[in-house]
Short mmCIF file of C-alpha atoms and ligand atoms in Angstrom, two decimals:
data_model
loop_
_atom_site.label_atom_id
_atom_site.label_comp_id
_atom_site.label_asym_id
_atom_site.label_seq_id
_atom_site.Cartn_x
_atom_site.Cartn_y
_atom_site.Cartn_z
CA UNK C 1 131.73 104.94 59.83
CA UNK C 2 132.67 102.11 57.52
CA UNK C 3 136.00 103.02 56.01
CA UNK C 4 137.78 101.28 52.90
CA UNK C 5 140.89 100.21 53.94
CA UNK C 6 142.96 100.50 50.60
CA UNK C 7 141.22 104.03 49.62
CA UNK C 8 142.57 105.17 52.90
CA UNK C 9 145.77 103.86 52.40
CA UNK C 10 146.03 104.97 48.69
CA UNK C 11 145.00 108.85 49.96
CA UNK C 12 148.44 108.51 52.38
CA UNK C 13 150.77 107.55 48.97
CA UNK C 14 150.54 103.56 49.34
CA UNK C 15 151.74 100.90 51.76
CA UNK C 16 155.23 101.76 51.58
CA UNK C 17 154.35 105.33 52.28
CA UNK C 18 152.19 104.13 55.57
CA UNK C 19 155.10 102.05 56.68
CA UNK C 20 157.27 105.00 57.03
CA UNK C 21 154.67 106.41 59.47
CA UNK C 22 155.10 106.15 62.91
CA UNK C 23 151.93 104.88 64.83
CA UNK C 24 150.91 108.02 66.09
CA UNK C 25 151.13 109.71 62.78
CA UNK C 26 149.32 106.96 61.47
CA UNK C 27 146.33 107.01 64.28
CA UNK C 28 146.56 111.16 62.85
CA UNK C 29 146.24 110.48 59.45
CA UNK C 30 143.24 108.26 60.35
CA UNK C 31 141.41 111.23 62.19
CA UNK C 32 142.26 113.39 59.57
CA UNK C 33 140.59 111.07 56.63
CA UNK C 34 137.33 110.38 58.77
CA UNK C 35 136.98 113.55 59.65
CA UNK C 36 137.03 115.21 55.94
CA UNK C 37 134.60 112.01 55.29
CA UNK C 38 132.41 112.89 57.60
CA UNK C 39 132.43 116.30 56.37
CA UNK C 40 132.05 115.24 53.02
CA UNK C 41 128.96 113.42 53.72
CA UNK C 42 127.30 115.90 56.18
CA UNK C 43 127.45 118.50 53.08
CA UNK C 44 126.26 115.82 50.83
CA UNK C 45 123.03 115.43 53.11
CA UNK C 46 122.32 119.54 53.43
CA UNK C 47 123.12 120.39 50.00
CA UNK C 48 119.47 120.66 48.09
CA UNK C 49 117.63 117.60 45.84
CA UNK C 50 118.63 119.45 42.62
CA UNK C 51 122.86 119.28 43.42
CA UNK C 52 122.38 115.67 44.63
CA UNK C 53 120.16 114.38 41.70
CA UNK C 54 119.38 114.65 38.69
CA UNK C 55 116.27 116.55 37.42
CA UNK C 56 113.44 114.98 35.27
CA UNK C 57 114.21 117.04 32.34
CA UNK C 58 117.49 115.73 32.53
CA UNK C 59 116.75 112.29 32.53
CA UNK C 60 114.26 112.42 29.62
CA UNK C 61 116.87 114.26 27.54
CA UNK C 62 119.27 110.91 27.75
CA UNK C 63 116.76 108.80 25.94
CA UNK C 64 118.35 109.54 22.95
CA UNK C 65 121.93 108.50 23.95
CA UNK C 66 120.72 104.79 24.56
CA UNK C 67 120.07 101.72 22.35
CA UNK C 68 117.28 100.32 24.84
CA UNK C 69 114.47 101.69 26.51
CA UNK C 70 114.57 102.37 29.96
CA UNK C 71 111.92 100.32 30.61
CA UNK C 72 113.73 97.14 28.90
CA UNK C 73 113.27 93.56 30.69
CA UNK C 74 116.81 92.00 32.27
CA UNK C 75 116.50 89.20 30.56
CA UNK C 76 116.10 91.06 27.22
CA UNK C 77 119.54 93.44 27.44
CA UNK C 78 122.88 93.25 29.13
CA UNK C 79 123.93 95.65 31.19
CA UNK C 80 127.67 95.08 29.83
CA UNK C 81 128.40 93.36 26.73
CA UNK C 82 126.53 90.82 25.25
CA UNK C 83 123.33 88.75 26.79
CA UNK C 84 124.47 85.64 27.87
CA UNK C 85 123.07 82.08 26.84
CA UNK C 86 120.36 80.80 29.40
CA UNK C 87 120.23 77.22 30.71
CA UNK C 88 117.15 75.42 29.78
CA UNK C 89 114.52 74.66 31.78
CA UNK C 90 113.04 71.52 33.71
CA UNK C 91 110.42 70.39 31.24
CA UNK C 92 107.29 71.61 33.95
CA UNK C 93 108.99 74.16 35.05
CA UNK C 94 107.66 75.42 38.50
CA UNK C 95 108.52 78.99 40.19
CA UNK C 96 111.47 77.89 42.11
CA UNK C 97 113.37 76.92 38.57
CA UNK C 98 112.48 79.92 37.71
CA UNK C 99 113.90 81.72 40.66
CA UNK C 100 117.17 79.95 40.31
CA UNK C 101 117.55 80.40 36.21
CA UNK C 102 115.50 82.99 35.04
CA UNK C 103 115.00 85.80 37.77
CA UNK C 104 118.52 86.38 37.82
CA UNK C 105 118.53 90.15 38.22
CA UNK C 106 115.57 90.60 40.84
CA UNK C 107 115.95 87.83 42.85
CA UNK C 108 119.20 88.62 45.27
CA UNK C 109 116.91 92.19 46.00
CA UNK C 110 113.39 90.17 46.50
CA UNK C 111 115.31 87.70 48.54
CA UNK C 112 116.33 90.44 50.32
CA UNK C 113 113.00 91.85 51.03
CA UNK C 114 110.90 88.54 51.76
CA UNK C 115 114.16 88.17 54.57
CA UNK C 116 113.50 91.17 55.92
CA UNK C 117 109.40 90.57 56.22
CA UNK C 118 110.11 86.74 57.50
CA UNK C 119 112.67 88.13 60.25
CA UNK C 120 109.83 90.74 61.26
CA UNK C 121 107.11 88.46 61.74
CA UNK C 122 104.67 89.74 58.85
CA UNK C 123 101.99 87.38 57.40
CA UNK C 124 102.95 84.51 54.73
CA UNK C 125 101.39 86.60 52.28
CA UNK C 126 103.17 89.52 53.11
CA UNK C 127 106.72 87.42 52.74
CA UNK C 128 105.12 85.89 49.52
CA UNK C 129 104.57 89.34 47.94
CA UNK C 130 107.65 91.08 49.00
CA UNK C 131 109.58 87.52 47.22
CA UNK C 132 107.77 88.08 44.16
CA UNK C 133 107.45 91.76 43.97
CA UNK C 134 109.85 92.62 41.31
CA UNK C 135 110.49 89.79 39.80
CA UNK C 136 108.38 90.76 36.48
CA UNK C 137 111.16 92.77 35.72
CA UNK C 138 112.86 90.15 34.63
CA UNK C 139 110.12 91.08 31.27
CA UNK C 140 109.28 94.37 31.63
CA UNK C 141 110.01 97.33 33.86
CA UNK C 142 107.56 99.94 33.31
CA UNK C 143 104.32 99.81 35.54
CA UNK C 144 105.75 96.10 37.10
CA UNK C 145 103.35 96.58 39.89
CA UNK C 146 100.25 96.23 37.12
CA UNK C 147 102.49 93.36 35.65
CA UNK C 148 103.71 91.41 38.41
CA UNK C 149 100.57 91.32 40.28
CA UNK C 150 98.96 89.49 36.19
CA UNK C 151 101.79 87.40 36.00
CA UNK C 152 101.21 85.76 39.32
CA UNK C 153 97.37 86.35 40.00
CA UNK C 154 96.19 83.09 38.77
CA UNK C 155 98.57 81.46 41.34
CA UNK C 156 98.46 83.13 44.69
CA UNK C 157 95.61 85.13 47.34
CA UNK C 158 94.43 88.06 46.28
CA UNK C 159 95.95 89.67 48.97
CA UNK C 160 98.93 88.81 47.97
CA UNK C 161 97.89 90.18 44.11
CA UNK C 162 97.00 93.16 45.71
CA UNK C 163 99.97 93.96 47.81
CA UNK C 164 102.24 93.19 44.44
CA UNK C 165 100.17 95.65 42.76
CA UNK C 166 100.15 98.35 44.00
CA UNK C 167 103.45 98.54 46.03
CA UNK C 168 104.10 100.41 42.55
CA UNK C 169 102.18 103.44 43.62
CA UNK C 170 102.72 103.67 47.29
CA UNK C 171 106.28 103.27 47.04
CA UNK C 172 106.12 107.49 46.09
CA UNK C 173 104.48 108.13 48.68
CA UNK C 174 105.72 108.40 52.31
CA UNK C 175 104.61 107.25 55.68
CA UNK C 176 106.52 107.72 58.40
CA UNK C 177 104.05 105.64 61.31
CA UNK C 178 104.53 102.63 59.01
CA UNK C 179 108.35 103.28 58.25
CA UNK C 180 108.04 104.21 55.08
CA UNK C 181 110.28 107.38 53.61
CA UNK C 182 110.34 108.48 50.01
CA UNK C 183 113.63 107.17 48.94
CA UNK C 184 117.03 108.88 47.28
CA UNK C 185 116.87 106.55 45.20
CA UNK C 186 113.55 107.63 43.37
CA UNK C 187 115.31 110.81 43.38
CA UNK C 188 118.17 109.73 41.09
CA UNK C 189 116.04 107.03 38.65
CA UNK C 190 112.84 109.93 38.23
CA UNK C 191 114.47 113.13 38.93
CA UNK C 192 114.44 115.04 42.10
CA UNK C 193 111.30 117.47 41.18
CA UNK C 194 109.33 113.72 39.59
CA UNK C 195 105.74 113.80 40.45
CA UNK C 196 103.80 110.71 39.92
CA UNK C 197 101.19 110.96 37.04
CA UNK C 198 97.63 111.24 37.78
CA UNK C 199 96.87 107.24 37.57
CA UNK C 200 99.23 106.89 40.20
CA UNK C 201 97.97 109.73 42.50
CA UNK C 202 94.29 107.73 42.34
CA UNK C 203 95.67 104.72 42.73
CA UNK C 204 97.24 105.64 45.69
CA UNK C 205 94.19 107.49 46.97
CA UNK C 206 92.35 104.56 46.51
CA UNK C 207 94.46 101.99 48.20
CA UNK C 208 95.57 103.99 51.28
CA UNK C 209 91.60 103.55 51.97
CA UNK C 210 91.31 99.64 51.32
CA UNK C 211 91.42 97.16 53.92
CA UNK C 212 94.54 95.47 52.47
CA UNK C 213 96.29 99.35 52.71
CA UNK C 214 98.92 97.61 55.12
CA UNK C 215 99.59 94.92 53.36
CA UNK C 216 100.58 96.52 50.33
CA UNK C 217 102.56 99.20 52.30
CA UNK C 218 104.58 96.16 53.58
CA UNK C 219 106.18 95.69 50.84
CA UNK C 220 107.35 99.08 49.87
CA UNK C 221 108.71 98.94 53.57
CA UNK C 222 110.53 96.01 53.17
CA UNK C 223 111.66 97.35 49.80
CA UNK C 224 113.61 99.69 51.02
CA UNK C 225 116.46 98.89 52.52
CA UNK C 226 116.94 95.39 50.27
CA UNK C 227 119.87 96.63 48.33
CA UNK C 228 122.81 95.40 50.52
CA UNK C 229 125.42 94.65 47.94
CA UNK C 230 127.32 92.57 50.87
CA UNK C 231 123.94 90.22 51.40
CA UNK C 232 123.83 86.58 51.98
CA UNK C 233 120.50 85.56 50.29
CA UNK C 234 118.53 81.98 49.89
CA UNK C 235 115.57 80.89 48.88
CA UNK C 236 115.60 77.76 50.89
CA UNK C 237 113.94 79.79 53.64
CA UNK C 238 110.70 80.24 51.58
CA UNK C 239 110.08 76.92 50.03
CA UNK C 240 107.83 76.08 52.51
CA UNK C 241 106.17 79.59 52.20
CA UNK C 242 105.64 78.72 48.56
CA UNK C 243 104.53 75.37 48.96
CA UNK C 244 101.38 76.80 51.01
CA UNK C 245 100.51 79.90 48.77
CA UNK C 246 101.72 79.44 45.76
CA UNK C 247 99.38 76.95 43.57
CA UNK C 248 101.88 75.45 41.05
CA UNK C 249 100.17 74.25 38.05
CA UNK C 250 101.08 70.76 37.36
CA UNK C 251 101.80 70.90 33.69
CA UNK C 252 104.43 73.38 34.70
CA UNK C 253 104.75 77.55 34.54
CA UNK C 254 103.73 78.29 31.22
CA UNK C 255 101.95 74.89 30.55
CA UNK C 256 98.97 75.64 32.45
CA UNK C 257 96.54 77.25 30.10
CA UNK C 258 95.83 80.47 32.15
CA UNK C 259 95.78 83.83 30.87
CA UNK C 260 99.37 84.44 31.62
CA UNK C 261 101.15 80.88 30.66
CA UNK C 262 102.57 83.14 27.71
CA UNK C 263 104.14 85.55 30.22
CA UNK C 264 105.84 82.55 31.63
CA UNK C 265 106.77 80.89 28.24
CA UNK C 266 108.21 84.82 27.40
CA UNK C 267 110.20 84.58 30.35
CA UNK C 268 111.43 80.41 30.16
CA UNK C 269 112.69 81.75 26.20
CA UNK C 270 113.25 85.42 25.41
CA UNK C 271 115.74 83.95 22.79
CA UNK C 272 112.62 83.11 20.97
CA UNK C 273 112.65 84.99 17.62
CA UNK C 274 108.41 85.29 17.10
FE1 LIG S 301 108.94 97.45 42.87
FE1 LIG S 302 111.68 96.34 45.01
#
């Protein structure tokens, strides 16, 4: 059990109340604090879905008490205060500039993933999609499996566009012989009684048939457990990775011509007024 030091302390009155303590009531006190701890968190785990999170209902009804949309880009809101001003980029920009100025918000957690699939052996393309799975984010949040796997189709396998895509849909479903749960954490952002709408259900029918099935399912597995607020994160790792499957345009990201240099331009200046 991990145990905060100064939260312990604070619960016995403060330093100079500890110092008064002789060692033995101090190793005491200890006991006493991880026990009601562990206590605390065993009736956390039994208590049922609808104590622990919130309900859909629940969450819809907030809607109202924000000024953004829930499904608001990072790049176009601050979570505190005001947006701040964004460094400009290299004139052909190319997706590691990108990485470093622009996916500020996803990037730590994608880092985190692509580790994770890199460490465990999976395929490049595996790594490749787990980096870039959430990055579209950084634009738009709602359906950023659909998204992500457009903004970055033109430039990597379609295995890779695949497994971006639909790591949206799987990602509600479990599967326990590929080590994948259904997360508490769905349960808090959807509601604990959320079912996925029908266009998910299909979609997920569909994949779970397809040959790439596993690939896709990688990434939700490697999604998981990517939120360690304590993780040490590069990207120098996956240069190489991107070097070989990603196809950077020469003209630079947003430059290019393809169907989706706006999405990049959108992204490289969401100060833009038009
Ligand atoms: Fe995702
Ligand atoms: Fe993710």
């Amino acid at each position: 059990m991990d145990i905060d030091r100064r939260v312990f302390i604070a619960s016995l009155g403060g330093t100079t109340a500890v110092s008064l303590l002789s060692d033995e009531a101090k190793a005491d006190a200890l006991e006493e604090y991880m026990s009601a701890r562990l206590n605390e968190a065993a009736a956390a785990q039994s208590a049922p879905a609808a104590q622990q999170f919130p309900s859909a209902a629940q969450l819809e009804a907030q809607i109202e008490t924000r000024s953004t949309r829930r499904g608001v880009g990072n790049l176009f809101t601050a979570r505190t205060g005001n947006v701040k001003r964004l460094d400009k980029l290299p004139s052909n920009p190319r997706l590691v500039d990108f990485f470093t100025m622009r996916f500020n918000n996803t990037s730590n957690h994608c880092l985190q993933s692509a580790t994770k699939a890199l460490r465990s052996g999976m395929s490049e393309e595996v790594v490749l999609a787990c980096l870039l799975h959430d990055v579209v984010q950084e634009i738009i949040k709602v359906d950023h499996g659909w998204w992500g796997a457009q903004l970055f189709e033109p430039y990597i396998s379609e295995k890779a566009t695949f497994a971006i895509r639909y790591h949206q849909a799987l990602r509600f479903y479990a599967d326990p012989a590929n080590g994948y749960e259904y997360p508490d954490l769905y349960r808090r952002i959807f509601g604990h009684d959320y079912r996925p709408e029908p266009y998910i259900e299909s979609t997920y029918q569909m994949v779970r048939k397809h040959k790439w099935y596993g690939e896709a399912r990688m990434v939700t597995v490697n999604d998981l457990y990517a939120f360690d607020t304590n993780a040490q994160v590069s990207l120098e790792p996956f240069v190489d990775i991107i070097g070989r499957n990603f196809k950077q345009p020469k003209e630079g990201l947003g430059y290019d011509n393809s169907p989706v240099a706006h999405m990049w331009r959108t992204i490289e200046r969401p100060d833009a007024p038009l």
